[in-house]
Short mmCIF file of C-alpha atoms in Angstrom, two decimals:
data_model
loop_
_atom_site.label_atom_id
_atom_site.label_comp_id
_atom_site.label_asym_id
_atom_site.label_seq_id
_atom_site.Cartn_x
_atom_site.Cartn_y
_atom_site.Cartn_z
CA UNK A 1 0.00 0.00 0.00
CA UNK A 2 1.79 3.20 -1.31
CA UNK A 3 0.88 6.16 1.42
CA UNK A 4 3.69 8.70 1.63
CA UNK A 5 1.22 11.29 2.25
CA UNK A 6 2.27 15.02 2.42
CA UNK A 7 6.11 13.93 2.97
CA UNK A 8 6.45 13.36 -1.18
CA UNK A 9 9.14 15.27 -2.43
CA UNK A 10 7.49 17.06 -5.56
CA UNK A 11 4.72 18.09 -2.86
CA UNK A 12 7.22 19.22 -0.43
CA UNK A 13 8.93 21.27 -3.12
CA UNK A 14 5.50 22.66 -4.57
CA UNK A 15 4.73 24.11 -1.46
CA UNK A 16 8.15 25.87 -0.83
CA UNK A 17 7.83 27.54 -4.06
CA UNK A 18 4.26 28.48 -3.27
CA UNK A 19 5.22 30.11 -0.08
CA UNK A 20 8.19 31.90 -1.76
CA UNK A 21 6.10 33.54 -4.29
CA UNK A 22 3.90 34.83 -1.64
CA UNK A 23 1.07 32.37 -1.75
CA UNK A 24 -0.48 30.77 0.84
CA UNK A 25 0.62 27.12 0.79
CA UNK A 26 -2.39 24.44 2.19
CA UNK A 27 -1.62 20.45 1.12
CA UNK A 28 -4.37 18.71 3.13
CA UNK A 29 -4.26 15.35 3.81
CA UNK A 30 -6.84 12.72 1.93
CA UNK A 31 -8.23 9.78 4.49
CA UNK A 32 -5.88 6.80 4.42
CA UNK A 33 -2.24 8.85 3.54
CA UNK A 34 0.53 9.66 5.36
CA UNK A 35 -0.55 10.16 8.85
CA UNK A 36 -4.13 8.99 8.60
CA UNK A 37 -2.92 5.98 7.18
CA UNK A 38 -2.70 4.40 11.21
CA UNK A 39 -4.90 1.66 12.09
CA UNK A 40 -6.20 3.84 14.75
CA UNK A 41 -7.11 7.03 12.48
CA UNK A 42 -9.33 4.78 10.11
CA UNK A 43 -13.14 6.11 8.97
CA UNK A 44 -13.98 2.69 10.60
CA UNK A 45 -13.76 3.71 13.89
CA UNK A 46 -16.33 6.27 13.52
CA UNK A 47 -19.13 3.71 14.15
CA UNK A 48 -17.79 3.12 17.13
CA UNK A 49 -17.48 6.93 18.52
CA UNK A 50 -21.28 6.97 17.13
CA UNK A 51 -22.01 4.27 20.49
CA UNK A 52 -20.32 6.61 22.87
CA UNK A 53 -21.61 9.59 22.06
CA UNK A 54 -19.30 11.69 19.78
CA UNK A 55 -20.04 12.04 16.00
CA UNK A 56 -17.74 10.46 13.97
CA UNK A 57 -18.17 12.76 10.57
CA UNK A 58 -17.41 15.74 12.77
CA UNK A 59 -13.85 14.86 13.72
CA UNK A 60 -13.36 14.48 9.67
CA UNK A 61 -15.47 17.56 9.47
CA UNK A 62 -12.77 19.80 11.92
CA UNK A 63 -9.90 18.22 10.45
CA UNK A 64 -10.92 19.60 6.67
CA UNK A 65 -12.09 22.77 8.03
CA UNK A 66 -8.80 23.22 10.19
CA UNK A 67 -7.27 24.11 6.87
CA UNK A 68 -9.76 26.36 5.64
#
């Protein structure tokens, strides 16, 4: 399973010249790459906060709008 995430060099190097020329530079992260690729960050476990309590679209829901 290929899942370098944000760490790819061509990304990496995108956003560096991004941020040199000024721009803001935002590379979110899709569901299942680089960090959210752990066992314990899978959409699966959002059934389970759904038992407890918590709403498990939500915590996707803050970590997309975290970059907007």
């Amino acid at each position: 399973m290929w899942t370098p995430g944000k760490s790819v060099e061509y990304k990496q190097k995108r956003c560096i010249n991004q941020a040199r020329q000024g721009m803001l530079a935002l590379n979110r992260e899709w569901l299942a790459m680089g960090e959210l690729s752990h066992p314990e960050n899978s959409h699966w476990f959002g059934r389970t906060l759904d038992l407890v309590g918590a709403n498990g679209v939500g915590l996707f829901y803050l970590a997309i709008a975290a970059g907007a």
